[in-house]
Amino acid sequence: MAMQPEIRYINAYVSGTAAPQPEKKPQQRSFAQLPKVKKQPRYVIPVDLVAVGGILAAIVLVIMLTVSLVQMNHAQSEAKIYRDYAMSLQEENAQLQDTYTSGYDPEEVRQIATAMGMVPMEEVPHVQIQVSAPEVTEQLTGWESFWAFLLGMFA
């Protein structure tokens, strides 16, 4: 049998294969300890968005109600002014009507008109004419014309 070479494992440290670990220097403590600032508790008020929305809607509605009340009062005052104006016009019209009817004599007006060539109604010949109205064809409504169109398409 042939001789085998003798195998040896060498566990030798070779420089450069491992990074040196620096030694940590001990830190010097300060002798005076500063007081720690205490955090003040935060007061958080929870806000419900639905409640805020409801409050805003109520405010808007109150503003709208106030504006509409002001507009209604203004409209009522204008209506009163126009009502008073219409009453004064009716009184003035009644006065003018009385002045007009008292200002002439109907019999005197008829005599003047007859003198100018007016003919009394009883003396005028009358002719009667008969007019027959043409037959009106019934117009279809929009739905009826649409329905007739559909029946025509699928008939």
PDB file of C-alpha atoms in Angstrom:
ATOM      1  CA  MET A   1       0.000   0.000   0.000  1.00  0.00           C
ATOM      2  CA  ALA A   2       1.086   3.361  -0.824  1.00  0.00           C
ATOM      3  CA  MET A   3       1.789   5.771   1.863  1.00  0.00           C
ATOM      4  CA  GLN A   4      -0.509   8.668   2.319  1.00  0.00           C
ATOM      5  CA  PRO A   5       0.808  12.012   3.320  1.00  0.00           C
ATOM      6  CA  GLU A   6       0.126  13.067   6.831  1.00  0.00           C
ATOM      7  CA  ILE A   7      -2.543  15.817   7.020  1.00  0.00           C
ATOM      8  CA  ARG A   8      -2.272  18.467   9.651  1.00  0.00           C
ATOM      9  CA  TYR A   9      -4.749  21.248  10.421  1.00  0.00           C
ATOM     10  CA  ILE A  10      -3.052  24.347  11.619  1.00  0.00           C
ATOM     11  CA  ASN A  11      -5.085  26.716  13.797  1.00  0.00           C
ATOM     12  CA  ALA A  12      -2.865  29.676  13.668  1.00  0.00           C
ATOM     13  CA  TYR A  13      -4.076  33.255  13.965  1.00  0.00           C
ATOM     14  CA  VAL A  14      -3.152  35.321  10.970  1.00  0.00           C
ATOM     15  CA  SER A  15      -3.127  39.034  11.404  1.00  0.00           C
ATOM     16  CA  GLY A  16      -5.546  40.989   9.214  1.00  0.00           C
ATOM     17  CA  THR A  17      -8.282  38.423   9.102  1.00  0.00           C
ATOM     18  CA  ALA A  18     -10.336  39.878  11.939  1.00  0.00           C
ATOM     19  CA  ALA A  19     -11.168  43.523  12.648  1.00  0.00           C
ATOM     20  CA  PRO A  20      -9.829  44.691  15.957  1.00  0.00           C
ATOM     21  CA  GLN A  21     -12.489  45.695  18.467  1.00  0.00           C
ATOM     22  CA  PRO A  22     -11.786  49.067  20.069  1.00  0.00           C
ATOM     23  CA  GLU A  23     -12.104  49.089  23.762  1.00  0.00           C
ATOM     24  CA  LYS A  24     -14.887  51.227  25.159  1.00  0.00           C
ATOM     25  CA  LYS A  25     -13.745  53.879  27.509  1.00  0.00           C
ATOM     26  CA  PRO A  26     -15.899  54.288  30.544  1.00  0.00           C
ATOM     27  CA  GLN A  27     -17.887  57.542  30.450  1.00  0.00           C
ATOM     28  CA  GLN A  28     -17.491  59.894  33.291  1.00  0.00           C
ATOM     29  CA  ARG A  29     -20.714  60.651  35.044  1.00  0.00           C
ATOM     30  CA  SER A  30     -21.583  64.190  35.892  1.00  0.00           C
ATOM     31  CA  PHE A  31     -22.034  64.684  39.549  1.00  0.00           C
ATOM     32  CA  ALA A  32     -25.074  66.959  39.307  1.00  0.00           C
ATOM     33  CA  GLN A  33     -28.190  65.338  37.904  1.00  0.00           C
ATOM     34  CA  LEU A  34     -30.468  67.770  36.080  1.00  0.00           C
ATOM     35  CA  PRO A  35     -34.139  67.508  36.976  1.00  0.00           C
ATOM     36  CA  LYS A  36     -36.294  65.949  34.327  1.00  0.00           C
ATOM     37  CA  VAL A  37     -39.063  68.086  32.899  1.00  0.00           C
ATOM     38  CA  LYS A  38     -42.430  66.567  33.613  1.00  0.00           C
ATOM     39  CA  LYS A  39     -44.755  66.484  30.707  1.00  0.00           C
ATOM     40  CA  GLN A  40     -47.919  68.366  31.416  1.00  0.00           C
ATOM     41  CA  PRO A  41     -51.003  66.345  30.667  1.00  0.00           C
ATOM     42  CA  ARG A  42     -52.759  67.386  27.487  1.00  0.00           C
ATOM     43  CA  TYR A  43     -56.413  68.119  27.801  1.00  0.00           C
ATOM     44  CA  VAL A  44     -58.079  66.815  24.652  1.00  0.00           C
ATOM     45  CA  ILE A  45     -61.685  67.747  24.023  1.00  0.00           C
ATOM     46  CA  PRO A  46     -63.293  65.133  21.811  1.00  0.00           C
ATOM     47  CA  VAL A  47     -65.121  66.676  18.841  1.00  0.00           C
ATOM     48  CA  ASP A  48     -68.006  64.881  17.199  1.00  0.00           C
ATOM     49  CA  LEU A  49     -68.152  65.868  13.535  1.00  0.00           C
ATOM     50  CA  VAL A  50     -71.853  65.054  13.256  1.00  0.00           C
ATOM     51  CA  ALA A  51     -72.615  67.362  16.178  1.00  0.00           C
ATOM     52  CA  VAL A  52     -70.508  70.157  14.656  1.00  0.00           C
ATOM     53  CA  GLY A  53     -72.298  69.679  11.332  1.00  0.00           C
ATOM     54  CA  GLY A  54     -75.677  69.831  13.090  1.00  0.00           C
ATOM     55  CA  ILE A  55     -74.707  73.018  14.913  1.00  0.00           C
ATOM     56  CA  LEU A  56     -73.527  74.630  11.665  1.00  0.00           C
ATOM     57  CA  ALA A  57     -76.750  73.597   9.916  1.00  0.00           C
ATOM     58  CA  ALA A  58     -78.788  75.079  12.778  1.00  0.00           C
ATOM     59  CA  ILE A  59     -76.850  78.348  12.562  1.00  0.00           C
ATOM     60  CA  VAL A  60     -77.397  78.530   8.801  1.00  0.00           C
ATOM     61  CA  LEU A  61     -81.120  77.843   9.246  1.00  0.00           C
ATOM     62  CA  VAL A  62     -81.439  80.558  11.910  1.00  0.00           C
ATOM     63  CA  ILE A  63     -79.715  83.052   9.597  1.00  0.00           C
ATOM     64  CA  MET A  64     -81.993  82.074   6.717  1.00  0.00           C
ATOM     65  CA  LEU A  65     -85.060  82.394   8.981  1.00  0.00           C
ATOM     66  CA  THR A  66     -83.993  85.863  10.102  1.00  0.00           C
ATOM     67  CA  VAL A  67     -83.389  87.023   6.533  1.00  0.00           C
ATOM     68  CA  SER A  68     -86.739  85.646   5.372  1.00  0.00           C
ATOM     69  CA  LEU A  69     -88.547  87.387   8.267  1.00  0.00           C
ATOM     70  CA  VAL A  70     -86.926  90.699   7.307  1.00  0.00           C
ATOM     71  CA  GLN A  71     -87.912  90.180   3.658  1.00  0.00           C
ATOM     72  CA  MET A  72     -91.479  89.259   4.678  1.00  0.00           C
ATOM     73  CA  ASN A  73     -91.818  92.420   6.799  1.00  0.00           C
ATOM     74  CA  HIS A  74     -90.512  94.487   3.899  1.00  0.00           C
ATOM     75  CA  ALA A  75     -92.995  92.842   1.509  1.00  0.00           C
ATOM     76  CA  GLN A  76     -95.866  93.421   3.931  1.00  0.00           C
ATOM     77  CA  SER A  77     -95.003  97.104   4.237  1.00  0.00           C
ATOM     78  CA  GLU A  78     -94.863  97.416   0.434  1.00  0.00           C
ATOM     79  CA  ALA A  79     -98.222  95.616   0.141  1.00  0.00           C
ATOM     80  CA  LYS A  80     -99.752  98.077   2.624  1.00  0.00           C
ATOM     81  CA  ILE A  81     -98.381 101.022   0.617  1.00  0.00           C
ATOM     82  CA  TYR A  82     -99.813  99.625  -2.644  1.00  0.00           C
ATOM     83  CA  ARG A  83    -103.154  98.803  -0.955  1.00  0.00           C
ATOM     84  CA  ASP A  84    -103.436 102.396   0.269  1.00  0.00           C
ATOM     85  CA  TYR A  85    -102.501 103.666  -3.200  1.00  0.00           C
ATOM     86  CA  ALA A  86    -105.183 101.449  -4.810  1.00  0.00           C
ATOM     87  CA  MET A  87    -107.804 102.759  -2.348  1.00  0.00           C
ATOM     88  CA  SER A  88    -106.884 106.374  -3.178  1.00  0.00           C
ATOM     89  CA  LEU A  89    -107.135 105.571  -6.911  1.00  0.00           C
ATOM     90  CA  GLN A  90    -110.597 104.014  -6.422  1.00  0.00           C
ATOM     91  CA  GLU A  91    -111.797 107.104  -4.547  1.00  0.00           C
ATOM     92  CA  GLU A  92    -110.399 109.354  -7.272  1.00  0.00           C
ATOM     93  CA  ASN A  93    -112.084 107.190  -9.931  1.00  0.00           C
ATOM     94  CA  ALA A  94    -115.450 107.478  -8.148  1.00  0.00           C
ATOM     95  CA  GLN A  95    -115.091 111.268  -8.012  1.00  0.00           C
ATOM     96  CA  LEU A  96    -114.157 111.470 -11.702  1.00  0.00           C
ATOM     97  CA  GLN A  97    -117.084 109.171 -12.640  1.00  0.00           C
ATOM     98  CA  ASP A  98    -119.490 111.467 -10.790  1.00  0.00           C
ATOM     99  CA  THR A  99    -117.974 114.510 -12.504  1.00  0.00           C
ATOM    100  CA  TYR A 100    -118.280 112.826 -15.928  1.00  0.00           C
ATOM    101  CA  THR A 101    -121.908 111.724 -15.514  1.00  0.00           C
ATOM    102  CA  SER A 102    -122.990 115.080 -14.142  1.00  0.00           C
ATOM    103  CA  GLY A 103    -121.189 116.942 -16.923  1.00  0.00           C
ATOM    104  CA  TYR A 104    -123.550 116.020 -19.824  1.00  0.00           C
ATOM    105  CA  ASP A 105    -127.219 115.360 -20.536  1.00  0.00           C
ATOM    106  CA  PRO A 106    -127.860 112.103 -22.487  1.00  0.00           C
ATOM    107  CA  GLU A 107    -130.928 113.547 -24.231  1.00  0.00           C
ATOM    108  CA  GLU A 108    -128.951 116.561 -25.427  1.00  0.00           C
ATOM    109  CA  VAL A 109    -126.199 114.281 -26.772  1.00  0.00           C
ATOM    110  CA  ARG A 110    -128.828 112.214 -28.683  1.00  0.00           C
ATOM    111  CA  GLN A 111    -130.320 115.321 -30.277  1.00  0.00           C
ATOM    112  CA  ILE A 112    -126.894 116.584 -31.393  1.00  0.00           C
ATOM    113  CA  ALA A 113    -126.006 113.146 -32.828  1.00  0.00           C
ATOM    114  CA  THR A 114    -129.317 112.957 -34.716  1.00  0.00           C
ATOM    115  CA  ALA A 115    -128.644 116.409 -36.150  1.00  0.00           C
ATOM    116  CA  MET A 116    -125.196 115.228 -37.324  1.00  0.00           C
ATOM    117  CA  GLY A 117    -126.663 112.196 -39.169  1.00  0.00           C
ATOM    118  CA  MET A 118    -127.080 109.422 -36.625  1.00  0.00           C
ATOM    119  CA  VAL A 119    -129.815 106.961 -37.465  1.00  0.00           C
ATOM    120  CA  PRO A 120    -131.795 105.338 -34.652  1.00  0.00           C
ATOM    121  CA  MET A 121    -131.194 101.622 -34.238  1.00  0.00           C
ATOM    122  CA  GLU A 122    -134.788 100.714 -34.961  1.00  0.00           C
ATOM    123  CA  GLU A 123    -134.601 102.252 -38.458  1.00  0.00           C
ATOM    124  CA  VAL A 124    -131.453 100.401 -39.573  1.00  0.00           C
ATOM    125  CA  PRO A 125    -132.108  97.290 -41.748  1.00  0.00           C
ATOM    126  CA  HIS A 126    -130.796  94.085 -40.151  1.00  0.00           C
ATOM    127  CA  VAL A 127    -129.283  91.160 -42.066  1.00  0.00           C
ATOM    128  CA  GLN A 128    -128.680  87.795 -40.411  1.00  0.00           C
ATOM    129  CA  ILE A 129    -125.856  85.606 -41.580  1.00  0.00           C
ATOM    130  CA  GLN A 130    -125.308  82.004 -40.565  1.00  0.00           C
ATOM    131  CA  VAL A 131    -121.796  80.758 -40.253  1.00  0.00           C
ATOM    132  CA  SER A 132    -121.038  77.105 -39.894  1.00  0.00           C
ATOM    133  CA  ALA A 133    -117.874  76.202 -38.097  1.00  0.00           C
ATOM    134  CA  PRO A 134    -115.648  73.690 -39.866  1.00  0.00           C
ATOM    135  CA  GLU A 135    -115.214  70.342 -38.201  1.00  0.00           C
ATOM    136  CA  VAL A 136    -112.218  70.241 -35.957  1.00  0.00           C
ATOM    137  CA  THR A 137    -110.180  67.071 -36.183  1.00  0.00           C
ATOM    138  CA  GLU A 138    -109.054  65.833 -32.842  1.00  0.00           C
ATOM    139  CA  GLN A 139    -105.348  66.357 -32.298  1.00  0.00           C
ATOM    140  CA  LEU A 140    -103.465  63.487 -30.721  1.00  0.00           C
ATOM    141  CA  THR A 141    -101.633  64.191 -27.508  1.00  0.00           C
ATOM    142  CA  GLY A 142     -97.914  63.546 -27.206  1.00  0.00           C
ATOM    143  CA  TRP A 143     -98.377  60.134 -25.584  1.00  0.00           C
ATOM    144  CA  GLU A 144    -101.031  59.093 -28.071  1.00  0.00           C
ATOM    145  CA  SER A 145     -98.827  60.025 -31.039  1.00  0.00           C
ATOM    146  CA  PHE A 146     -95.881  58.166 -29.446  1.00  0.00           C
ATOM    147  CA  TRP A 147     -98.080  55.104 -28.856  1.00  0.00           C
ATOM    148  CA  ALA A 148     -99.342  55.245 -32.445  1.00  0.00           C
ATOM    149  CA  PHE A 149     -95.729  55.458 -33.660  1.00  0.00           C
ATOM    150  CA  LEU A 150     -94.783  52.372 -31.639  1.00  0.00           C
ATOM    151  CA  LEU A 151     -97.802  50.444 -32.897  1.00  0.00           C
ATOM    152  CA  GLY A 152     -96.889  51.383 -36.441  1.00  0.00           C
ATOM    153  CA  MET A 153     -93.317  50.161 -35.903  1.00  0.00           C
ATOM    154  CA  PHE A 154     -94.298  46.746 -34.528  1.00  0.00           C
ATOM    155  CA  ALA A 155     -97.505  46.126 -36.458  1.00  0.00           C
TER     156      ALA A 155
END
